Tab-separated table of C-alpha atoms in Angstrom:
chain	number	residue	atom	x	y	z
N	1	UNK	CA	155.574	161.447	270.946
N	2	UNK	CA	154.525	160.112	274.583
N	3	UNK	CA	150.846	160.543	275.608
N	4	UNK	CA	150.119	162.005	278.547
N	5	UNK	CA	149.151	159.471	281.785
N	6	UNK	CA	145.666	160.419	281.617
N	7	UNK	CA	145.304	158.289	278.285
N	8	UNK	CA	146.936	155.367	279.872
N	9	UNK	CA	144.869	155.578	283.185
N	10	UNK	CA	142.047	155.460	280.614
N	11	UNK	CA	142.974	152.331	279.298
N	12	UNK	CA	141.773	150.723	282.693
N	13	UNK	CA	138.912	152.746	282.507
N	14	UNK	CA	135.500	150.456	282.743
N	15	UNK	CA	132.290	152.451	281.039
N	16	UNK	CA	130.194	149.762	282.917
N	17	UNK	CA	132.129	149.587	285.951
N	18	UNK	CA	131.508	145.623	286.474
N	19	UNK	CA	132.868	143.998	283.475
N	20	UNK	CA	135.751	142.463	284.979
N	21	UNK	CA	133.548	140.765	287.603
N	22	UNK	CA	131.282	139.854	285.071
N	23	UNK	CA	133.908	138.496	283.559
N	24	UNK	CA	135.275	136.001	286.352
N	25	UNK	CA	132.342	135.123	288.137
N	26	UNK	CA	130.640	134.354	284.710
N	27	UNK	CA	133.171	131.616	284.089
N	28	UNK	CA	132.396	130.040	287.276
N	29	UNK	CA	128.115	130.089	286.948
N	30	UNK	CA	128.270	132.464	289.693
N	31	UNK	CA	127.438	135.631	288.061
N	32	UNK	CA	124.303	137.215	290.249
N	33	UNK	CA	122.491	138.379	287.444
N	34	UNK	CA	122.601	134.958	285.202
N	35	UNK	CA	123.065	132.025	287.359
N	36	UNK	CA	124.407	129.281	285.927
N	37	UNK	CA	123.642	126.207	287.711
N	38	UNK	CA	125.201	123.466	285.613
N	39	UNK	CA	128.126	125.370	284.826
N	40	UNK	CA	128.884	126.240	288.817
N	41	UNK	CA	128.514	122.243	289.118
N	42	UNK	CA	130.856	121.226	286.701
N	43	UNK	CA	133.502	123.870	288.550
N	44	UNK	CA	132.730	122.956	291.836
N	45	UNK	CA	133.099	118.970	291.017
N	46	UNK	CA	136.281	119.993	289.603
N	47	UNK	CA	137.750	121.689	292.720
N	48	UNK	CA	136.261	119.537	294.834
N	49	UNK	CA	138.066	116.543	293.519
N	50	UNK	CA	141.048	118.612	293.427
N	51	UNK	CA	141.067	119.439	296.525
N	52	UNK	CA	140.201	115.796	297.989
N	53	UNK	CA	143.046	114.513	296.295
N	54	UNK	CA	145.292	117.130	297.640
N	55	UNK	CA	143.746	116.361	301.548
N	56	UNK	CA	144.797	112.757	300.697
N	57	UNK	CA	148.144	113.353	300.025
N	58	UNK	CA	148.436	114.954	303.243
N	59	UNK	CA	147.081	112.742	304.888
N	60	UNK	CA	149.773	110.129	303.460
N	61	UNK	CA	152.390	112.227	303.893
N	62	UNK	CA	151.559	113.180	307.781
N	63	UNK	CA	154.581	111.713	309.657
N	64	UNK	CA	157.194	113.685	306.635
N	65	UNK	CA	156.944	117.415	308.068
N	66	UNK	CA	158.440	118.661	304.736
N	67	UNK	CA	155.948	117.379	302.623
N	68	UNK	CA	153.601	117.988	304.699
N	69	UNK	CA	154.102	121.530	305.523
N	70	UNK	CA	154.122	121.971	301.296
N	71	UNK	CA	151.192	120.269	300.604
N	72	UNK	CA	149.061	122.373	303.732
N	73	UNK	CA	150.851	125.448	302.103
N	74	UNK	CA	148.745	124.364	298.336
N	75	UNK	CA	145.480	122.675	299.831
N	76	UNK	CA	145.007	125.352	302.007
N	77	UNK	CA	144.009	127.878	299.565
N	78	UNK	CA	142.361	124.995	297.779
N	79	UNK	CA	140.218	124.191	300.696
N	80	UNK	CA	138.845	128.341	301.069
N	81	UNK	CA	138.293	128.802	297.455
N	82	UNK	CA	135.733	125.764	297.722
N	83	UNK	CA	134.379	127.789	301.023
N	84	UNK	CA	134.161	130.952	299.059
N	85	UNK	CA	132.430	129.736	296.278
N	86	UNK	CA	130.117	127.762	298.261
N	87	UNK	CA	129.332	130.708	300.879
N	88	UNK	CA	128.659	133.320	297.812
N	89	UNK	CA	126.179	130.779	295.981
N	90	UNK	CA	124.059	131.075	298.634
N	91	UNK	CA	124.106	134.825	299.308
N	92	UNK	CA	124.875	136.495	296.099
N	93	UNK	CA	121.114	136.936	295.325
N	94	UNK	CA	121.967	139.840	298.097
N	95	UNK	CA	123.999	141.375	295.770
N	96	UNK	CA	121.189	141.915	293.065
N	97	UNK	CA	119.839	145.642	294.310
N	98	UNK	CA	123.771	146.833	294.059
N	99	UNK	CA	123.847	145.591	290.488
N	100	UNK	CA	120.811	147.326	289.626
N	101	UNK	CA	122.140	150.800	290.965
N	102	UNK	CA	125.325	150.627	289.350
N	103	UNK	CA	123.408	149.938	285.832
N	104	UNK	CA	121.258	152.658	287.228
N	105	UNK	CA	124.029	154.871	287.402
N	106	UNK	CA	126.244	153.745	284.819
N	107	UNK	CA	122.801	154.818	282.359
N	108	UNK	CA	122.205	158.159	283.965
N	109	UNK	CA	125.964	159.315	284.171
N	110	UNK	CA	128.546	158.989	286.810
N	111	UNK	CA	129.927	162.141	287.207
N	112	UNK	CA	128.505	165.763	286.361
N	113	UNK	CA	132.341	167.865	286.501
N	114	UNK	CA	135.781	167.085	286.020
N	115	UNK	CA	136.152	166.847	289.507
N	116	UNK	CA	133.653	164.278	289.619
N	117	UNK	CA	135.214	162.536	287.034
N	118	UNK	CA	138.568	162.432	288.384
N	119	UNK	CA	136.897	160.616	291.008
N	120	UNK	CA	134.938	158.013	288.731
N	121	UNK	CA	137.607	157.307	287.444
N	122	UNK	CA	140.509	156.811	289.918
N	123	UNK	CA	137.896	154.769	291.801
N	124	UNK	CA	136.987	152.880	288.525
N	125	UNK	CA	140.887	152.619	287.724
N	126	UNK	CA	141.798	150.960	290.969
N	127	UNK	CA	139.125	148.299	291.062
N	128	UNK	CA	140.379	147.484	287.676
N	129	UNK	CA	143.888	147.422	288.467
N	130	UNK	CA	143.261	144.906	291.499
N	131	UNK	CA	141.355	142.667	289.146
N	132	UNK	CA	143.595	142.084	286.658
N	133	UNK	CA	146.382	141.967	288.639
N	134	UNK	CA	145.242	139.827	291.577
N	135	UNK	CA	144.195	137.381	288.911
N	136	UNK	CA	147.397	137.207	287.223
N	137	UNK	CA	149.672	137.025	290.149
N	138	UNK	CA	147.240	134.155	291.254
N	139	UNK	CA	147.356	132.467	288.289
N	140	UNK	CA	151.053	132.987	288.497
N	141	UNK	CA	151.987	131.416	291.281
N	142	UNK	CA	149.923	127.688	290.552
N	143	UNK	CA	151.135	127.794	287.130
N	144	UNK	CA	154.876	127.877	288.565
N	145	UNK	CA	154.369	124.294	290.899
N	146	UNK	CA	152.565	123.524	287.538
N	147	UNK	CA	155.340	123.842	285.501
N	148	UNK	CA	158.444	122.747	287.677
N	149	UNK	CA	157.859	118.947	287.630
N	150	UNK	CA	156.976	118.751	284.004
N	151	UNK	CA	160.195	120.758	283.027
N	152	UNK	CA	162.185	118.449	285.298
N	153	UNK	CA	160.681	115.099	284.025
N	154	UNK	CA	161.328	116.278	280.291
N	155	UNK	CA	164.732	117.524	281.179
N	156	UNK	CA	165.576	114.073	282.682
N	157	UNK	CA	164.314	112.383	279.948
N	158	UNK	CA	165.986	114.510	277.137
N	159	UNK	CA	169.586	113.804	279.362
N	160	UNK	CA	168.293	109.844	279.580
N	161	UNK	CA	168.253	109.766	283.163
N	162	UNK	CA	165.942	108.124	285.310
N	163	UNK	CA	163.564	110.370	287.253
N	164	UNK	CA	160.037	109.343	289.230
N	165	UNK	CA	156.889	110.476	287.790
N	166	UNK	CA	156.049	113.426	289.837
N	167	UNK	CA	152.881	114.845	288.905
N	168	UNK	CA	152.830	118.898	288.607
N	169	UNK	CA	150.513	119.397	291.458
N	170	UNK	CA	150.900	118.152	294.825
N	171	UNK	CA	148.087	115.812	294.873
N	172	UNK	CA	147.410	111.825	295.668
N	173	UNK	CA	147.714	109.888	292.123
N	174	UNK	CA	145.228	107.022	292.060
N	175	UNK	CA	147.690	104.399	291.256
N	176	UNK	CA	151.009	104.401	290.731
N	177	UNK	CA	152.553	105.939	287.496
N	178	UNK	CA	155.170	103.979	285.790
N	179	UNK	CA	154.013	105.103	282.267
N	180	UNK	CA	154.878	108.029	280.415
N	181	UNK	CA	151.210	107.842	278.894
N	182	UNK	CA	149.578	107.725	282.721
N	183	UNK	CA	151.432	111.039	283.859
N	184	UNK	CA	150.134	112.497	280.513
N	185	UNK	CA	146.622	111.524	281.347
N	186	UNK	CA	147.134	113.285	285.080
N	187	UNK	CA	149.085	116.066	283.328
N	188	UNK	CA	146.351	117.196	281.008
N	189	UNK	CA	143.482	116.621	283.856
N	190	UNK	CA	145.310	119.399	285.562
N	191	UNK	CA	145.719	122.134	283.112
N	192	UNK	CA	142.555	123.994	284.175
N	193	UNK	CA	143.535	123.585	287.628
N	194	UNK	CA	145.565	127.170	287.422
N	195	UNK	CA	142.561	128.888	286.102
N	196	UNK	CA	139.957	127.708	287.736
N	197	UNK	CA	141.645	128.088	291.460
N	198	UNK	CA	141.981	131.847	290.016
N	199	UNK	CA	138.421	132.305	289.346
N	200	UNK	CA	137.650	130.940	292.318
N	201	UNK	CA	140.163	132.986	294.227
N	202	UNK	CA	139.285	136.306	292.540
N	203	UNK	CA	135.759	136.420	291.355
N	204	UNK	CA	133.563	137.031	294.446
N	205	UNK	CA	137.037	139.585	295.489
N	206	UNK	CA	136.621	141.131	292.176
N	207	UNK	CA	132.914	141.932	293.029
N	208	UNK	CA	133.426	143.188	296.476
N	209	UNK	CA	136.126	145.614	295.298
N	210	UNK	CA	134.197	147.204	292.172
N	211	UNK	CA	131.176	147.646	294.446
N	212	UNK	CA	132.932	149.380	297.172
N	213	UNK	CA	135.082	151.335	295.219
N	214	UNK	CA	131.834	152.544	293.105
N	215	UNK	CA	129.929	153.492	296.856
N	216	UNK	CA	133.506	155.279	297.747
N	217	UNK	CA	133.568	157.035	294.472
N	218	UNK	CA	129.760	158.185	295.033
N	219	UNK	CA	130.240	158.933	298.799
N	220	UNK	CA	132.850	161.012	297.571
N	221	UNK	CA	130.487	163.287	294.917
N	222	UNK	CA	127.919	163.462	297.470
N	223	UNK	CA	129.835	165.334	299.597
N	224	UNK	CA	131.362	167.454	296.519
N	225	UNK	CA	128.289	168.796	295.660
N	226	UNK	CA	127.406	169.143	299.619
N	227	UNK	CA	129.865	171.273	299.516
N	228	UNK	CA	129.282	173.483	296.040
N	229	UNK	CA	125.313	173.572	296.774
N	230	UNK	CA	123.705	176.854	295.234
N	231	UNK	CA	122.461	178.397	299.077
N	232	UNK	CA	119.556	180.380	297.126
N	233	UNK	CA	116.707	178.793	299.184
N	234	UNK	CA	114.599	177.870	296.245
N	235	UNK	CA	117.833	176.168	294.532
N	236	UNK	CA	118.978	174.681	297.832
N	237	UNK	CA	116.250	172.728	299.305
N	238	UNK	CA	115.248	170.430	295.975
N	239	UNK	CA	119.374	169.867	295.670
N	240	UNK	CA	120.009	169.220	298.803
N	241	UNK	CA	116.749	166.979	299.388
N	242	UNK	CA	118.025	164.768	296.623
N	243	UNK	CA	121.599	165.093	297.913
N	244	UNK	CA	120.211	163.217	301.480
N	245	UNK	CA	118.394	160.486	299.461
N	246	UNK	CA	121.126	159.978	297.398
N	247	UNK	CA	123.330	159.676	300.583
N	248	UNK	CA	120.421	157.628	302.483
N	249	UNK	CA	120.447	155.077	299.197
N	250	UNK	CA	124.273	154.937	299.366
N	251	UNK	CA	124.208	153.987	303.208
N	252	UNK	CA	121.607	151.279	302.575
N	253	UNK	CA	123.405	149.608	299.529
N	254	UNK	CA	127.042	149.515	301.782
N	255	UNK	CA	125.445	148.059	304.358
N	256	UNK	CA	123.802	145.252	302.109
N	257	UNK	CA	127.407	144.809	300.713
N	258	UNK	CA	128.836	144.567	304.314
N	259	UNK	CA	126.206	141.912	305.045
N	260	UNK	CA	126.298	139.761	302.401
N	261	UNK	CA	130.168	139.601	302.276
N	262	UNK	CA	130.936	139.687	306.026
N	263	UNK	CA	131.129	135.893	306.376
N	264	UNK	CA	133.539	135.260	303.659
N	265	UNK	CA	135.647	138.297	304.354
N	266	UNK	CA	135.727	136.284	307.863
N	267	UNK	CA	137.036	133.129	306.316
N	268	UNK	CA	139.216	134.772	304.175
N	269	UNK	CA	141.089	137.095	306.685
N	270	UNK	CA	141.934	133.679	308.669
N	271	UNK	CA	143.065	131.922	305.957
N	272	UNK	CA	145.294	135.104	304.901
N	273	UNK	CA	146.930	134.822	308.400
N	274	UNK	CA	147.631	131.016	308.599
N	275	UNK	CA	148.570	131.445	305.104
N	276	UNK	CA	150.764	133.805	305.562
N	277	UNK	CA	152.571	132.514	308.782
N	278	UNK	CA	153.269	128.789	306.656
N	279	UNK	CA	154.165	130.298	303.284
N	280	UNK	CA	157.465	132.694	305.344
N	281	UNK	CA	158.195	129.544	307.280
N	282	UNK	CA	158.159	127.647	304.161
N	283	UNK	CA	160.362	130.404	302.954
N	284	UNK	CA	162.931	129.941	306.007
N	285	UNK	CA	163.259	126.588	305.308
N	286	UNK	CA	164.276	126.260	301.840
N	287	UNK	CA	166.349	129.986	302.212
N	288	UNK	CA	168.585	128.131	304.585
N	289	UNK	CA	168.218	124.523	302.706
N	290	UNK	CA	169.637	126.525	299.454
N	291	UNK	CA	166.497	125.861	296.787
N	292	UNK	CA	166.767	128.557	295.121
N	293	UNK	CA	163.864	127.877	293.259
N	294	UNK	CA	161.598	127.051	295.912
N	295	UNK	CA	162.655	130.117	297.176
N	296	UNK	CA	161.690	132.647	294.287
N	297	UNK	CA	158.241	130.171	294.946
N	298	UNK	CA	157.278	131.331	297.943
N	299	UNK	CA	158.557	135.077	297.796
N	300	UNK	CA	155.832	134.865	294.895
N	301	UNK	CA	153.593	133.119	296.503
N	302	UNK	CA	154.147	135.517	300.286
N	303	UNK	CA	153.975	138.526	298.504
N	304	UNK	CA	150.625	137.486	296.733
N	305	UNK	CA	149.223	136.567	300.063
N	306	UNK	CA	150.416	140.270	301.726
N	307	UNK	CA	149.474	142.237	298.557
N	308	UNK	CA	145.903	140.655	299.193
N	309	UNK	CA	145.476	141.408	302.485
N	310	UNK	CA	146.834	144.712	301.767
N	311	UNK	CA	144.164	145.469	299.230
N	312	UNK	CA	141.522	144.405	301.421
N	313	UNK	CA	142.906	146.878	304.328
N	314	UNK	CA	143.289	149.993	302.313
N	315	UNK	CA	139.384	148.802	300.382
N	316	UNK	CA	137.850	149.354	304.418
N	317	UNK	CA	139.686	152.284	304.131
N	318	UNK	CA	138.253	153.993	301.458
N	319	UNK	CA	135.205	153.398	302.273
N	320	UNK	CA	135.726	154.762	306.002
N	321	UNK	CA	136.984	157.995	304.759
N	322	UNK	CA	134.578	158.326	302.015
N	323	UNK	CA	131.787	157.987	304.646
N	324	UNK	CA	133.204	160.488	307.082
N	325	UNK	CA	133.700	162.907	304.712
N	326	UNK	CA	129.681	163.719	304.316
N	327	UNK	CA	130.063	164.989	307.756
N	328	UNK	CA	132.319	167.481	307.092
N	329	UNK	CA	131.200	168.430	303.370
N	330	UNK	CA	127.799	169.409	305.357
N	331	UNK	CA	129.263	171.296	308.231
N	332	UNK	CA	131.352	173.260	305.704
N	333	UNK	CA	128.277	174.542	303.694
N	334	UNK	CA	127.390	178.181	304.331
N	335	UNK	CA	125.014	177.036	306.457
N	336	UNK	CA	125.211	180.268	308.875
N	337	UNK	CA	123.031	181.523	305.398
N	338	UNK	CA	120.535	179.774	305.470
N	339	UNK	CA	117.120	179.816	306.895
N	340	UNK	CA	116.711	178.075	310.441
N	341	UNK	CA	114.639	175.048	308.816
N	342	UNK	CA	117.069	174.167	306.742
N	343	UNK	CA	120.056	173.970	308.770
N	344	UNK	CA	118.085	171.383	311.213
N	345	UNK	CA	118.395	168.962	308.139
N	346	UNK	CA	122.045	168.960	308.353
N	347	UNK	CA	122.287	168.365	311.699
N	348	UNK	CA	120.536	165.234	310.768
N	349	UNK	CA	122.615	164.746	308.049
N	350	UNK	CA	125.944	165.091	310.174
N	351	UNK	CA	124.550	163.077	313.163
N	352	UNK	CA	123.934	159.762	310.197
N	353	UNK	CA	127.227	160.604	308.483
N	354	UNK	CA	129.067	160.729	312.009
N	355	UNK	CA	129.180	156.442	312.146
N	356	UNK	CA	130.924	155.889	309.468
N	357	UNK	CA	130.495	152.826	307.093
N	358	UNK	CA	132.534	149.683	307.882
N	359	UNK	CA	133.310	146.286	305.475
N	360	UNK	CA	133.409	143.658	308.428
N	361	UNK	CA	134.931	140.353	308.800
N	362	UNK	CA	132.291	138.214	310.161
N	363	UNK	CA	131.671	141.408	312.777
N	364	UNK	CA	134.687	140.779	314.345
N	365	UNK	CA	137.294	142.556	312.234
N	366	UNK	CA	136.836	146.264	311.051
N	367	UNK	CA	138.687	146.657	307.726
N	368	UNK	CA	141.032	149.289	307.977
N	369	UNK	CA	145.147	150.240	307.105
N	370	UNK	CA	145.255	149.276	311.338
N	371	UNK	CA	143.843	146.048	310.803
N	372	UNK	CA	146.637	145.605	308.246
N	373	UNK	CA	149.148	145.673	310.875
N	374	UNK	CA	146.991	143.300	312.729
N	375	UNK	CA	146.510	140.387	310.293
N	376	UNK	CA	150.758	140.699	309.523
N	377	UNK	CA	151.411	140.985	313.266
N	378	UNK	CA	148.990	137.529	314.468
N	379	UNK	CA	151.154	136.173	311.280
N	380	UNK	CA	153.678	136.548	312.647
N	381	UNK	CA	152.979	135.552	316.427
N	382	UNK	CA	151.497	132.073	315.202
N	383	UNK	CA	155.287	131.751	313.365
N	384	UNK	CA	157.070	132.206	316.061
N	385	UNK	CA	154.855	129.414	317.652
N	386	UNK	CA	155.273	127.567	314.935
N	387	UNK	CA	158.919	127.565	315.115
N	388	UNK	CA	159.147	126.800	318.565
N	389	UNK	CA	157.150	123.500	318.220
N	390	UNK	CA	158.590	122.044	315.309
């Protein structure tokens, strides 16, 4: 017998709406709540070396565009997750009065209805679902240049043929390897390079997308119950006064989240665009060179990038709609009923709600499903560049 898809939808379900964050940024020493300062060390030493080794390389292999555009199209993500981590260590202490609402909430109930928790949990769902899978597609697409020089070497060596040493990732060896033992020794040093570029890619993403999604989720049962308030007088005001503080409280927590991530969003919608523009040109090249498998590589690897940027778009969204909608939940009260006093709070209400709530990238780009179109379309502009030059 099938279950229905609620039960499935409920396996994504998070009670405490920020384990999954908790989770990642945990790993890393960067969870806001239990800061790990020898632990964010040891991961930041580690990346940091991984990503010198990878600008070295680059450097070497400057004046060989091939190489060079792969190895820009590896340390370039490299190179922002070090950013990323480094820009959220020093501003995740923002973050703290979001955490404590959400345990607030999570301890006095999220929803009251079944409409409300419909809500909850198609919010709660979604920041779930981009969690997971924007950590396993992530971790996907390392672990495949990861794997495709070690398979090669052992292949070559099973069919007793004579092969260099390539190491799995494209980074600068020390010295040269002429020993099976040496390209062990590199080998295992980059095992935790997959998961650890993951963590850094995902965690502070992770955060930013439970938080908003638990603000749209909220925004959205604030104006629910706007719009189901009892009009008796003696009911109404004490609802609807807590309604407005609610709604105040909401505003001032998404514009702390706005703030403290508007930098990084900023470095991260650039590097999605240059991303994006080298990874399809890298995808031209070997689609007419015939690599099949550096093909499938980067049609990963684009469609990771895109995905992202996606999520990000339709996240802004959310949260604009959400915002507007307490506007319109308070205009469509029965407010014609109600005594004069009253109805000059909603006007207040609907003047606040009428700007709606924005996640910015460094206050230059307003997330939205238009932006979207503009991140792919200056992708695509700096590729046609791109093509002309080289």
């Amino acid at each position: 017998m099938r279950r229905p898809i609620s039960s499935y939808v409920e396996l994504f379900y998070d009670k405490n709406v920020i384990s999954w964050s908790k989770r990642l940024l945990g790993l890393s020493g960067l969870w806001p709540d239990n800061r790990n300062d020898v632990r964010f060390f040891l991961y930041i030493t580690y990346v940091v070396i991984f990503t010198w080794l990878e600008i070295v390389t680059l450097v070497q292999n400057i004046h060989d565009l091939e190489k060079t555009l792969k190895n820009i199209t590896l340390s370039f993500p490299t190179i922002l997750i070090v950013l990323k981590a480094v820009m959220f260590r020093m501003n995740m202490h923002l973050v703290l009065p979001l955490l404590t609402v959400v345990k607030r909430d999570v301890n006095e109930g999220l929803y009251r209805s079944a409409e409300e928790r419909r809500t909850v949990v198609w919010y709660n769902v979604a920041a779930t679902l981009f969690s997971t899978s924007s950590a396993l597609s992530l971790f996907f697409v390392p672990t495949l240049f990861y794997a495709k020089p070690i398979i090669g070497c052992l292949l070559s060596k099973y069919n007793n043929c004579t092969l260099p040493f390539e190491l799995p990732m494209k980074v600068n060896n020390v010295y040269e390897i002429t020993k099976l033992q040496t390209y062990a020794l590199f080998c295992v040093y980059l095992i935790p390079t997959s998961t650890l570029l993951t963590i850094g890619a995902t965690g502070a993403d992770s955060l930013l997308v439970t938080l908003t999604f638990h603000l749209c989720s909220q925004l959205s049962i604030v104006a629910y119950r706007m719009r189901n308030v009892n009009i008796e007088p003696k009911i109404y005001f004490p609802k609807m006064k807590a309604l407005v503080e609610r709604h105040t409280e909401l505003l001032r927590l998404a514009n702390i989240l706005a703030n403290t991530f508007s930098s990084l969003m900023f470095v991260q919608t650039l590097g999605l665009i240059f991303s994006l523009c080298i990874v399809v040109y890298q995808l031209l090249m070997t689609s007419e060179s015939g690599e099949d498998m550096n093909t499938i590589h980067f049609i990963i690897y684009s469609c990771a990038v895109i995905l992202l940027a996606f999520c990000y778009c339709f996240l802004g969204e959310c949260l604009i709609n959400e915002s507007s909608e307490v506007q319109m939940a308070c205009y469509f009260t029965n407010w014609y009923d109600l005594p004069e006093q009253y109805t000059r709070s909603l006007i207040f209400c609907i003047a606040r709600a009428q700007k709606p709530l924005y996640l910015t990238a460094g206050k230059f780009y307003v997330f939205s499903l238009e932006t979207f179109a503009v991140i792919v379309k200056a992708s695509m502009a700096y590729l046609s560049v791109l093509k002309s030059i080289i």
